[in-house]
Tab-separated table of C-alpha atoms in Angstrom:
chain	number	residue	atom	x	y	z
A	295	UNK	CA	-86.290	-45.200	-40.397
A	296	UNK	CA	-83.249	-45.736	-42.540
A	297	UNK	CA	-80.121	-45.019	-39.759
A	298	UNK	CA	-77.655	-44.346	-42.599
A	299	UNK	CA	-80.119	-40.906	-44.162
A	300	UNK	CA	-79.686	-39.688	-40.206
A	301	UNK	CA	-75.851	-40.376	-40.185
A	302	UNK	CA	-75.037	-38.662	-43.355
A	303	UNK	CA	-75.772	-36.375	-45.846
A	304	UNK	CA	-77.036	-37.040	-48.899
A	305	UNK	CA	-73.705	-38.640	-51.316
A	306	UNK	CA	-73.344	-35.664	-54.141
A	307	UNK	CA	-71.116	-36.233	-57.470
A	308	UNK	CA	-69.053	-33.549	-59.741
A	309	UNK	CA	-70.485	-32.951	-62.814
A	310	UNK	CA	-69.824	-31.917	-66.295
A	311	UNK	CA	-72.656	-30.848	-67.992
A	312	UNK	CA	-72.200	-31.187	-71.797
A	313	UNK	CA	-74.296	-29.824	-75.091
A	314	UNK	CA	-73.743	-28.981	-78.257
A	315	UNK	CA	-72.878	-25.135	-78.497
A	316	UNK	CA	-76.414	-24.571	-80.248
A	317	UNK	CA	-78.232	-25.996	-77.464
A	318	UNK	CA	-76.402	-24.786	-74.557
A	319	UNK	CA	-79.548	-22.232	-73.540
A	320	UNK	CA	-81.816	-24.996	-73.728
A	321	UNK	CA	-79.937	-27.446	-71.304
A	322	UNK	CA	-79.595	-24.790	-68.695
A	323	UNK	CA	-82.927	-23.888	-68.766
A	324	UNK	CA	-84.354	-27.670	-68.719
A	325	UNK	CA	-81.429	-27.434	-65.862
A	326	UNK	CA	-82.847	-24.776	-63.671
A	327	UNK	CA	-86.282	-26.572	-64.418
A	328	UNK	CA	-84.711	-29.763	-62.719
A	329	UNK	CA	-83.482	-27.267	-59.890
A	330	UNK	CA	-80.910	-30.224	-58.646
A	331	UNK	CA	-77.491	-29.089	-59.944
A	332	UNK	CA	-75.462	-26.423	-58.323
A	333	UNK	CA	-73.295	-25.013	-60.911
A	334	UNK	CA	-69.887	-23.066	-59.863
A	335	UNK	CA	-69.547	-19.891	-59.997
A	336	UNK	CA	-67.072	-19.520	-63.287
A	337	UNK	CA	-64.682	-16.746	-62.003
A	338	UNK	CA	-63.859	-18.692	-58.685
A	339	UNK	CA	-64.730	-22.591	-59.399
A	340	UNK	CA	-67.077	-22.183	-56.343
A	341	UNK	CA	-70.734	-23.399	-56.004
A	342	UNK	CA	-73.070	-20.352	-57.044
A	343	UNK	CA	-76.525	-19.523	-55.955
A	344	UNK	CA	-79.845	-19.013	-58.023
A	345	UNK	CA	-79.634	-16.324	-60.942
A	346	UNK	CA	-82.423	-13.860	-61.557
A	347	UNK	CA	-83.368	-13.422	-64.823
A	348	UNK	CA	-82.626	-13.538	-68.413
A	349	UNK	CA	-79.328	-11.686	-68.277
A	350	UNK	CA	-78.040	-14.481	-65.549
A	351	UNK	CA	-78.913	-17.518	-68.518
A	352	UNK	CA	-76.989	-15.409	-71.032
A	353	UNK	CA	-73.986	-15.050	-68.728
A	354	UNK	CA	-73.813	-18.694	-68.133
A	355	UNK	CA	-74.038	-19.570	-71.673
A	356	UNK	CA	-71.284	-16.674	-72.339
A	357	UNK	CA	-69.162	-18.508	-69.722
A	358	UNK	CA	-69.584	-22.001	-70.694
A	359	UNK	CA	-66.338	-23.984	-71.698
A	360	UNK	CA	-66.291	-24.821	-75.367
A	361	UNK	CA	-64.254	-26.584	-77.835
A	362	UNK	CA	-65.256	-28.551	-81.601
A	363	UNK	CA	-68.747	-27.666	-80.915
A	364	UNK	CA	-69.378	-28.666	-77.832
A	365	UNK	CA	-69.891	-26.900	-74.391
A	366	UNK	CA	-69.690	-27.752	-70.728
A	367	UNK	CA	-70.329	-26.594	-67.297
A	368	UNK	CA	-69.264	-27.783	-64.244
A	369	UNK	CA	-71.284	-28.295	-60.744
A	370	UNK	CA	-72.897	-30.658	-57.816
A	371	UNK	CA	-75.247	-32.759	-58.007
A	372	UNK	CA	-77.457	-35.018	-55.615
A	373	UNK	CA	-76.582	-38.921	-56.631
A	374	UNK	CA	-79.910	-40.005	-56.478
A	375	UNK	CA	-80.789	-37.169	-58.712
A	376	UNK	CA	-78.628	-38.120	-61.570
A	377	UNK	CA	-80.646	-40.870	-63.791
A	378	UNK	CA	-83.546	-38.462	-63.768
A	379	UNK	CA	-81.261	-35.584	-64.727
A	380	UNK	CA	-79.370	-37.293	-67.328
A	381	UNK	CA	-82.633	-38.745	-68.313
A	382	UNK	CA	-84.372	-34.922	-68.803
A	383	UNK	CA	-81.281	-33.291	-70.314
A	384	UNK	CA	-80.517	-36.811	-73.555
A	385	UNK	CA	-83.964	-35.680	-74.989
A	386	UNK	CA	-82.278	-32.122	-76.027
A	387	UNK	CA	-79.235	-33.694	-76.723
A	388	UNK	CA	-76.829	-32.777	-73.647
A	389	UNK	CA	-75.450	-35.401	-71.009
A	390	UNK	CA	-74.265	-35.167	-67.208
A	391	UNK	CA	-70.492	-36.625	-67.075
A	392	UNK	CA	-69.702	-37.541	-63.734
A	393	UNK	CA	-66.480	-36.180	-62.600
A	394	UNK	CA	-63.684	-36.813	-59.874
A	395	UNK	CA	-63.953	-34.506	-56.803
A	396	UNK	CA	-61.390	-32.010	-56.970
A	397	UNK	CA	-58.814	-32.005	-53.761
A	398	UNK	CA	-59.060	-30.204	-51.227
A	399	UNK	CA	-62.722	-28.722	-51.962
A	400	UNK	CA	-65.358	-30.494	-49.885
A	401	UNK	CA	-68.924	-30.912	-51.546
A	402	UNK	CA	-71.973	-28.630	-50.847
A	403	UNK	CA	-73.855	-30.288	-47.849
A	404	UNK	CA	-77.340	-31.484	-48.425
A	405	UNK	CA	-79.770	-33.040	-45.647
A	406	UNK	CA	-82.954	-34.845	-46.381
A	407	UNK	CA	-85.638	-33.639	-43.923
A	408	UNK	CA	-88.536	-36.067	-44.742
A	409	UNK	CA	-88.889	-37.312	-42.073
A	410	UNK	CA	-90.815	-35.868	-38.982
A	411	UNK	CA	-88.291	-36.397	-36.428
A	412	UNK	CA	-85.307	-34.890	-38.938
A	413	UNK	CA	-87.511	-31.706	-39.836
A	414	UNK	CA	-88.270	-30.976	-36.319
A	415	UNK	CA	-85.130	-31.579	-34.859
A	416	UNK	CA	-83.017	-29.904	-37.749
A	417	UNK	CA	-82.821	-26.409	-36.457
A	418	UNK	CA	-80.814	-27.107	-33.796
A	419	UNK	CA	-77.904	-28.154	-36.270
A	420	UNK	CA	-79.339	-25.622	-38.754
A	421	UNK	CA	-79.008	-22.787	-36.257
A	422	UNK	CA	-75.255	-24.007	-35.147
A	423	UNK	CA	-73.900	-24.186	-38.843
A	424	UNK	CA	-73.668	-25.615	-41.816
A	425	UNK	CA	-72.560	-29.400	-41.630
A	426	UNK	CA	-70.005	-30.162	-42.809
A	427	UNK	CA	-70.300	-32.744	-45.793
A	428	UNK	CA	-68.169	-35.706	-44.639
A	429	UNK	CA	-68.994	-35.236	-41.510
A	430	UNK	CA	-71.842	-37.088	-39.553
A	431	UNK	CA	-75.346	-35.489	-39.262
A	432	UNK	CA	-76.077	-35.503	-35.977
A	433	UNK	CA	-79.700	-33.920	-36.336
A	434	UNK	CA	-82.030	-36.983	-34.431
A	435	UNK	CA	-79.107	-37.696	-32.030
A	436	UNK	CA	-78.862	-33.851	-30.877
A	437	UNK	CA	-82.673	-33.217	-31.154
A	438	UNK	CA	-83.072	-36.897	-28.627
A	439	UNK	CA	-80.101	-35.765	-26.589
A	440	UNK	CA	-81.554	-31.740	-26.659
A	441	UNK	CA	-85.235	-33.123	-25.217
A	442	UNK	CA	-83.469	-35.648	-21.992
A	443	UNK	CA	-81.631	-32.394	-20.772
A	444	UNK	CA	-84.639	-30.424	-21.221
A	445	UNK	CA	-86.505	-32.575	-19.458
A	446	UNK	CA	-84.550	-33.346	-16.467
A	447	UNK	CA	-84.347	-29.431	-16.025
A	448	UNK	CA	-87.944	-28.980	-16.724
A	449	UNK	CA	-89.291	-31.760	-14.704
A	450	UNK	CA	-92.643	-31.271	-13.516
A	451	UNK	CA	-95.472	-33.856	-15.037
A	452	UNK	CA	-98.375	-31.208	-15.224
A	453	UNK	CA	-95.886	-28.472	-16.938
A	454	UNK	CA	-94.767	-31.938	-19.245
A	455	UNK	CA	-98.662	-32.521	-19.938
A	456	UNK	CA	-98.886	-28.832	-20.761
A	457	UNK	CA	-96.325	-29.141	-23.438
A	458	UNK	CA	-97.746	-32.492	-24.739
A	459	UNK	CA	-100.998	-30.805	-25.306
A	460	UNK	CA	-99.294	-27.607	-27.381
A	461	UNK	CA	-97.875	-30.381	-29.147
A	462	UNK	CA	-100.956	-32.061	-30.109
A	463	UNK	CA	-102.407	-28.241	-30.959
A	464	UNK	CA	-99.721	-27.872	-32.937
A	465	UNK	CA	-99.635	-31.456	-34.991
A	466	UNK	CA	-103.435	-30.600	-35.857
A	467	UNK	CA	-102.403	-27.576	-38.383
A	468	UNK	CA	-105.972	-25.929	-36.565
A	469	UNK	CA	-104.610	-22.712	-35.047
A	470	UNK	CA	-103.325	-20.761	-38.347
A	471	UNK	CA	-100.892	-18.393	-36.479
A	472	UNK	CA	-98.926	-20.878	-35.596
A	473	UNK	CA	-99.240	-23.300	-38.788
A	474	UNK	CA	-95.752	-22.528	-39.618
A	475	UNK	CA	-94.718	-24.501	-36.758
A	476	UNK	CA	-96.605	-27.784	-37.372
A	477	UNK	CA	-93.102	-29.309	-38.366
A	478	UNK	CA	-91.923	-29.238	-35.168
A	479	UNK	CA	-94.577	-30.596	-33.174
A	480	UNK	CA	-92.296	-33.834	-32.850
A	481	UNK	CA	-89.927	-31.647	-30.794
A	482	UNK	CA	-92.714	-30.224	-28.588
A	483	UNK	CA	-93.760	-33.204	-28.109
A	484	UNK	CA	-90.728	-34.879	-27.063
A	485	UNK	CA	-89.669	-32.055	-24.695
A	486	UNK	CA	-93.315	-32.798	-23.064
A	487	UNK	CA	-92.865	-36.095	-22.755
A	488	UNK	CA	-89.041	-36.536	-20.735
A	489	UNK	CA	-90.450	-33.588	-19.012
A	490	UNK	CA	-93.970	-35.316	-17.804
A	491	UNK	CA	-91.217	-38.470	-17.086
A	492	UNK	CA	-88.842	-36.719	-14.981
A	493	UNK	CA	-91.921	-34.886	-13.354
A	494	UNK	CA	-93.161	-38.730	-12.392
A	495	UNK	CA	-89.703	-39.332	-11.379
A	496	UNK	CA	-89.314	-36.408	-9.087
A	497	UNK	CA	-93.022	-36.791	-7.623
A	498	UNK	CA	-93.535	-33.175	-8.944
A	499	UNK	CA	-97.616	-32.358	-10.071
A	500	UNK	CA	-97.730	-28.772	-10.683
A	501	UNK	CA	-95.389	-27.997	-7.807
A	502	UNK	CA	-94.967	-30.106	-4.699
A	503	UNK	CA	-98.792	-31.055	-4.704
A	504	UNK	CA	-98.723	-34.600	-3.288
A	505	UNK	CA	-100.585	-35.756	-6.562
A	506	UNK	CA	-98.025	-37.875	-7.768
A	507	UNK	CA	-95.578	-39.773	-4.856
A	508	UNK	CA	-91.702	-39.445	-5.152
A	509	UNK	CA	-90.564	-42.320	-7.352
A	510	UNK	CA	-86.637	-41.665	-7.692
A	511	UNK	CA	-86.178	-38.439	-5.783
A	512	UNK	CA	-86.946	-35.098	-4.855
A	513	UNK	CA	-84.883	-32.508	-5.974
A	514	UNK	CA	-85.267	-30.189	-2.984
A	515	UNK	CA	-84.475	-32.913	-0.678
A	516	UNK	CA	-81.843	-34.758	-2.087
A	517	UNK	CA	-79.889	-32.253	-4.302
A	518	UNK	CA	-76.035	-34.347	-4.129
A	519	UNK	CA	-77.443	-37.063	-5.590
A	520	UNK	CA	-79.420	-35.226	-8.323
A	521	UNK	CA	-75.556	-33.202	-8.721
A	522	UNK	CA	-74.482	-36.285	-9.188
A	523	UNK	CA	-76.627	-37.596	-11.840
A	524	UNK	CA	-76.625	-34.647	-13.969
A	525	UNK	CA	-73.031	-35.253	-14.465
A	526	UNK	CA	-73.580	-38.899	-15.264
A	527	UNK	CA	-75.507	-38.044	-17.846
A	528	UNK	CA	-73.212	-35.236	-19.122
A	529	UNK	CA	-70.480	-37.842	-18.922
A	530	UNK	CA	-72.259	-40.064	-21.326
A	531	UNK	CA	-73.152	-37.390	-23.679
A	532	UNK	CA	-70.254	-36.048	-23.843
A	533	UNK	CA	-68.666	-39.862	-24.113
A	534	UNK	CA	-70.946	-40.192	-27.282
A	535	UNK	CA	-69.420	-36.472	-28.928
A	536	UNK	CA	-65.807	-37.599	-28.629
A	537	UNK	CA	-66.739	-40.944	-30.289
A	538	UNK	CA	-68.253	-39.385	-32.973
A	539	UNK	CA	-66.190	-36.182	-33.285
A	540	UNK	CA	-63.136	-39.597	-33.801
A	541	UNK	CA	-65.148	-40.535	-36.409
A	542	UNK	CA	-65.315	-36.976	-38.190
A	543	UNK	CA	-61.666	-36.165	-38.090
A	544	UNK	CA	-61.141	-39.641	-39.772
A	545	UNK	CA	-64.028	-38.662	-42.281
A	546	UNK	CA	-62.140	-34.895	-42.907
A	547	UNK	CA	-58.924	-35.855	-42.851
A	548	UNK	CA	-57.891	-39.743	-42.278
A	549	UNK	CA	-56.156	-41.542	-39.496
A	550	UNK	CA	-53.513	-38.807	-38.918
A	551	UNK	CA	-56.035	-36.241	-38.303
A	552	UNK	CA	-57.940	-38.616	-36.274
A	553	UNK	CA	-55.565	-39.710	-33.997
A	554	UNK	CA	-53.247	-36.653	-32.812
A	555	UNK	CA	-56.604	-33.849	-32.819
A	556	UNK	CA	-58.032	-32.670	-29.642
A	557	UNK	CA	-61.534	-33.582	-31.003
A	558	UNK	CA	-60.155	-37.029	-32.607
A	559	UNK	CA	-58.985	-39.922	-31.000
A	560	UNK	CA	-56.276	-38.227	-28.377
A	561	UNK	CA	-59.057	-36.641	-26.568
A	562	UNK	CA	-61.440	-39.368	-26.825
A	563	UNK	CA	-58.822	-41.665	-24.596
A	564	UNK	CA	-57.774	-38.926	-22.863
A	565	UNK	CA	-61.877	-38.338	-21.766
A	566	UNK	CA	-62.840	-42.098	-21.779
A	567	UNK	CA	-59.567	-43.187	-19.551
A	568	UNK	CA	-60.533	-40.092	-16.970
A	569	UNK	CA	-63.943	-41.985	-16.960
A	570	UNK	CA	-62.682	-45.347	-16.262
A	571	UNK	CA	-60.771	-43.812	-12.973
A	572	UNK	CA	-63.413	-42.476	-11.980
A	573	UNK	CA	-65.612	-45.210	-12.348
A	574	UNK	CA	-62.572	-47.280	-11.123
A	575	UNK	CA	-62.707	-45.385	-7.369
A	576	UNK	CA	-66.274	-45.476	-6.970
A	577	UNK	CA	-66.318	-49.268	-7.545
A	578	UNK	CA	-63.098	-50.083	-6.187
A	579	UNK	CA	-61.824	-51.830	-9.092
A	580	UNK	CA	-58.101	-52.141	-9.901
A	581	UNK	CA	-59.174	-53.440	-13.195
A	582	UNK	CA	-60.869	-50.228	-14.253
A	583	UNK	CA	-58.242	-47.965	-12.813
A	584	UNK	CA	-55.548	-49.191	-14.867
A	585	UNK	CA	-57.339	-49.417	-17.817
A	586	UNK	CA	-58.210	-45.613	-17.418
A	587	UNK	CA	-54.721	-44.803	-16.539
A	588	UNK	CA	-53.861	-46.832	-19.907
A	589	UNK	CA	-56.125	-45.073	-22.011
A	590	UNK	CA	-55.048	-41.655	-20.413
A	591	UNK	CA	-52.106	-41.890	-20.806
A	592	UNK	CA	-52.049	-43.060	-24.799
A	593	UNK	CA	-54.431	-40.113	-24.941
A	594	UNK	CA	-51.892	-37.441	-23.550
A	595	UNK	CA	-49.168	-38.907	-25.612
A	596	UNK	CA	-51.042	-38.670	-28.748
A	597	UNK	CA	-52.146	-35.130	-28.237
A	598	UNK	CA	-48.174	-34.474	-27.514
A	599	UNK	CA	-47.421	-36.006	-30.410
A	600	UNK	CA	-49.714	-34.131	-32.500
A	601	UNK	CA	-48.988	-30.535	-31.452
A	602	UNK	CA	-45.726	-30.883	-31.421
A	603	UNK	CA	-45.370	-32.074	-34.957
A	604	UNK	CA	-47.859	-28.750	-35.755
A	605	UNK	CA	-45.593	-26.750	-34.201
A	606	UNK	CA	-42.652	-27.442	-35.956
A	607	UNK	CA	-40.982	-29.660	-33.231
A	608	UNK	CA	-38.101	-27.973	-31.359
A	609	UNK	CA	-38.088	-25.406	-28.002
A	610	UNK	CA	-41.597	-23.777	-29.540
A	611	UNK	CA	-43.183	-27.308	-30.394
A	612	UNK	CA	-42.366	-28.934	-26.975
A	613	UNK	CA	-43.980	-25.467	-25.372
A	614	UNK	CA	-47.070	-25.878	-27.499
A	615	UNK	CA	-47.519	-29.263	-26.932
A	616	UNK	CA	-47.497	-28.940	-22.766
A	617	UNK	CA	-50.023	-25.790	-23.219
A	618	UNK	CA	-51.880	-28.212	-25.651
A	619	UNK	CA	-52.003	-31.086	-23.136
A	620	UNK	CA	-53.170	-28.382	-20.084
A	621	UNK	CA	-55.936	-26.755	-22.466
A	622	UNK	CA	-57.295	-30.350	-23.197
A	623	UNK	CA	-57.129	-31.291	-19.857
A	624	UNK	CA	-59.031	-28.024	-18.280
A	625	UNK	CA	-61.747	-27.699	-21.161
A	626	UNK	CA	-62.260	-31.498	-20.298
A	627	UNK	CA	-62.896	-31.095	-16.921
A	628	UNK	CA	-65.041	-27.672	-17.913
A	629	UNK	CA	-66.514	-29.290	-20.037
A	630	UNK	CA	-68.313	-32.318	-17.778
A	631	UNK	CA	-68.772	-29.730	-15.150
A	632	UNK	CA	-71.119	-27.829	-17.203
A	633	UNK	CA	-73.374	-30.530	-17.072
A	634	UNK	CA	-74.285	-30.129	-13.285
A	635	UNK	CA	-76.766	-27.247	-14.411
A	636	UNK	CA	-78.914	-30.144	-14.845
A	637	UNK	CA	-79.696	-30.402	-11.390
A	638	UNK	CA	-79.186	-26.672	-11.006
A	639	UNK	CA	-81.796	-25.845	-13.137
A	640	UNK	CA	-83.686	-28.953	-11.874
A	641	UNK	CA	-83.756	-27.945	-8.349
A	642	UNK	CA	-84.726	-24.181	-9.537
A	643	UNK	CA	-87.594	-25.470	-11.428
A	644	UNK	CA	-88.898	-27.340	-8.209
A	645	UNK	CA	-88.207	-24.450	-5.713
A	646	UNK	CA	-90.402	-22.271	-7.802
A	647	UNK	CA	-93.160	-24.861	-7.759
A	648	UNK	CA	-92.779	-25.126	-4.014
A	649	UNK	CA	-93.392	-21.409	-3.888
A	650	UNK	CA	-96.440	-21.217	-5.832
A	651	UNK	CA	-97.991	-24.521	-3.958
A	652	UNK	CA	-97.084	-23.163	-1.037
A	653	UNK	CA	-98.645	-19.609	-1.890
A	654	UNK	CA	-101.371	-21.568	-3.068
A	655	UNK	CA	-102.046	-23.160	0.229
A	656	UNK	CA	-101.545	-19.797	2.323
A	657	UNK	CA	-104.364	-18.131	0.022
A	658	UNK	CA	-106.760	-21.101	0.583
A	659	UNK	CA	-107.003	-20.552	4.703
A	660	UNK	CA	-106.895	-16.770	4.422
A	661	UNK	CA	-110.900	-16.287	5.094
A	662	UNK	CA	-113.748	-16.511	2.885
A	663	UNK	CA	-112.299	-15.502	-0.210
A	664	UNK	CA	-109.311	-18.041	0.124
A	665	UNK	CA	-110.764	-20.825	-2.322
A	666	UNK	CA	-110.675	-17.821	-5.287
A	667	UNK	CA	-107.471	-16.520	-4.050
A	668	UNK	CA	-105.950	-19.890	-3.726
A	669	UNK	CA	-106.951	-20.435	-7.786
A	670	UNK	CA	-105.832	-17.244	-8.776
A	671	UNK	CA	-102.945	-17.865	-7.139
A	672	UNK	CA	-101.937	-21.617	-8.634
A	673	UNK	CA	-103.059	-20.447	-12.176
A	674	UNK	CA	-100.718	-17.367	-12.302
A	675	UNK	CA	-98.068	-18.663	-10.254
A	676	UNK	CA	-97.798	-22.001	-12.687
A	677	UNK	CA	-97.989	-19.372	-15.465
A	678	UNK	CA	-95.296	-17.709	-14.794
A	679	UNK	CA	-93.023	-20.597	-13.368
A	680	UNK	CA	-94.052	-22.359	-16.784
A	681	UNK	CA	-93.391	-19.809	-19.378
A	682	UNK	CA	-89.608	-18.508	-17.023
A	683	UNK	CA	-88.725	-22.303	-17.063
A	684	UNK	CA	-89.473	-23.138	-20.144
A	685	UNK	CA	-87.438	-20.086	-21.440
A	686	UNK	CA	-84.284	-20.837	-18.869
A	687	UNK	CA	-84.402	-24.887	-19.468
A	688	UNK	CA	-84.111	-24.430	-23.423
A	689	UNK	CA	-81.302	-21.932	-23.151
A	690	UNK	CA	-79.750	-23.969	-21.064
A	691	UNK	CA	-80.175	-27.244	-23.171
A	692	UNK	CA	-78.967	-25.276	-26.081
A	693	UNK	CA	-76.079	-24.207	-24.725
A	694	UNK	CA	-75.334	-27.518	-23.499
A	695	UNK	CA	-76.067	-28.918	-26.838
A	696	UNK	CA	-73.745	-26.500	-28.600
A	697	UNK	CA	-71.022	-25.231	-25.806
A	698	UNK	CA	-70.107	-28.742	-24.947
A	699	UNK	CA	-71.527	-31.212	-27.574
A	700	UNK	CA	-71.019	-29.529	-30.881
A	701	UNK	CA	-67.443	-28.474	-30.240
A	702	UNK	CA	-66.339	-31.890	-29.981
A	703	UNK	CA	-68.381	-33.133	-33.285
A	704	UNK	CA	-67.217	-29.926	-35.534
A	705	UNK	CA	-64.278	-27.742	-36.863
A	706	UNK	CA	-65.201	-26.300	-39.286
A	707	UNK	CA	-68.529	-25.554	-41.423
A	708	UNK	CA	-69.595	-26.744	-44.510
A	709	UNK	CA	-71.977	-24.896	-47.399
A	710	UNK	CA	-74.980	-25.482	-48.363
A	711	UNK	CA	-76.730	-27.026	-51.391
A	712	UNK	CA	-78.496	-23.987	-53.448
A	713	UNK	CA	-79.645	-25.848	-57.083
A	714	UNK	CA	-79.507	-23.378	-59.641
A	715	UNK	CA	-82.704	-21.303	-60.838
A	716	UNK	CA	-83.494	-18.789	-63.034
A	717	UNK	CA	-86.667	-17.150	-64.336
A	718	UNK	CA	-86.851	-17.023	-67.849
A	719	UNK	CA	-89.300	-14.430	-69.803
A	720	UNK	CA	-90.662	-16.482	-72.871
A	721	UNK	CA	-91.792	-14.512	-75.737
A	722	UNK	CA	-94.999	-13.946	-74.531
A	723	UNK	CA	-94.280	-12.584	-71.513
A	724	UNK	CA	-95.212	-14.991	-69.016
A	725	UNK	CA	-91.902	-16.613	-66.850
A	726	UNK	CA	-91.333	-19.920	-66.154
């Protein structure tokens, strides 16, 4: 896997496309053909969508720029996608002229998605928003981070196997009602497997069955530490956003943006030098605790700095700046406390499992019929725990995911990549 084509989307170019007036039809509709340009929409300069029909080619030609013979449109294109274009488009006598992005207008965002790990991990990004296109795509990050909370909420090694096995149903393409979903059978998978691993972790078989021995801990019994973990990991998550959202503001807007934003490098140290304390009194380490009180502060003072340039400086700026600072702070601290529904949800996913097993053991000593009851009562109970967990530990993940990752990658949204298409009626009738 090439890191870069998951960090990234694909690099697009401005482009002039240029015919002689006689030929303009025929270069939009070898255009369309290629279906990798974008063209702007001519009344606002803004990327437009596909056309519909033959009216849609005769506006564009109508709206083409022209002068001493010649005319030109202007759009996106993918960079890769620009020797083959050029290449299509000489034969009839046009070019593609590469031109300077305009300021201030962002390109359209395109993701490549060939790979199975970036197609079934890209509706999580998909379903947030549009990226943004100088931002980082964070679609195999998210998905890896989206399948470790899952699975620490969802932590039971039979209900993990379960999940495995719809992936493996699912990666066959056998079951035709839900072929539509083979894409994501990476995800599936994934969610099955930190699920089956915290399961192995937390000695958990289908419930408290005594199949599997405690290997780390048992939620039930030791629910501080298990508090206390979930926030570890939020912290490092959440470490990881602020990093990267640094990187994004310098992508959107260079090193001013980057330093003095909430989501740039002010709240990074501001995050990162709370850390260090921490990790400073838990250790006992002077060394860590001033470092953290360092980076704090430079975070606080940049974040000062910042909003109260915004603000216009003065009484008001000095205001907005303190309620600046306090809003950081809280939605910092909010923010890393979310994270403990980890072991929340963790320890509700084992309670239920200790009801069922222990329902499940009641039935078996109730007389005769106990064995059947007992089985009746495993297989439903397990049923229901799986398909109400499953539900609440992917809600939850997602809201993690967005609530408390995304924020701190984006501000904004991006647009998509639509290549322009039209259906043309040839003179015998049939469209191509």
């Amino acid at each position: 896997m090439n890191l870069r084509d998951d960090l990234a989307p694909v690099r697009m170019r401005r482009v002039a496309l240029i015919a002689p007036s006689d030929a303009m039809r025929a270069m939009l509709i070898e255009t369309s053909a290629a279906g990798v340009v974008q063209l702007d929409d001519p009344a606002t300069g803004t990327p437009a969508g596909a056309g519909a029909d033959n009216a849609e080619l005769d506006t564009r030609v109508a709206d083409a720029v022209r002068r001493r013979g010649v005319a030109a449109l202007a759009g996106w294109c993918p960079e890769p996608e620009l020797v083959g274009l050029t290449t299509r488009l000489t034969a009839l006598g046009a070019g593609v002229v590469p031109l300077p992005t305009p300021p201030g207008i962002d390109p359209p965002t395109l993701l490549t998605a060939q790979r199975p790990l970036r197609k079934a991990f890209a509706p999580l990004v998909g379903v947030y928003g549009v990226l943004p296109y100088r931002d980082l795509d964070p679609t195999v990050p998210a998905g890896i981070a989206y399948v470790v909370m899952f699975g620490m909420m969802f932590g039971d090694a039979g209900h993990g196997l379960l999940l495995l096995a719809a992936a493996a149903v699912l990666a066959s393409g056998r079951v035709r009602r839900v072929v539509r979903a083979r894409p994501l059978w990476p995800f599936v998978a994934g969610a099955g497997l930190t699920a089956t691993l915290f399961g192995v972790l937390y000695g958990e078989f289908f419930g408290p069955t005594g199949v599997l021995p405690v290997v780390w801990l048992s939620p039930l019994d030791a629910p501080l530490p298990l508090l206390g973990a979930g926030v570890a990991v939020g912290a490092a998550l959440l470490a990881l956003a602020h990093v990267a959202g640094a990187v994004n503001r310098w992508r959107e807007g260079g090193l001013r943006l980057a330093l003095y934003s909430a989501t740039g490098i002010a709240g990074a140290a501001l995050f990162l030098g709370v850390a260090l304390i921490t990790a400073g009194a838990l250790v006992h380490s002077a060394v860590f605790t001033g470092a953290g009180i360092g980076l704090a502060v430079v975070g606080v003072i940049l974040s000062l700095a910042g909003t109260f340039t915004e603000s216009g400086g003065g009484p008001v700026g000095a205001a907005a700046a303190g309620i600046g600072v306090f809003d950081l702070v809280v939605r910092l601290g909010s923010n890393l406390v979310s994270f403990a529904r980890l072991a929340a949800f963790g320890m509700t996913h084992a309670a239920l499992g200790w009801v069922v097993w222990s329902g499940t053991v009641a039935a078996a000593g109730s007389g005769r019929a106990g064995p059947v009851l007992a089985v009746v009562v495993f297989v439903l109970g397990n049923a229901v725990a799986f398909a109400l967990e499953a539900l609440v530990a992917g809600v939850q993940a997602l809201r993690l995911e967005f609530y408390e990752l995304f924020s701190h990658l984006f501000t904004g949204a991006g647009r998509p990549f639509v290549p322009w298409r039209i259906r043309i009626e040839n003179p015998e009738g049939s469209s191509c």
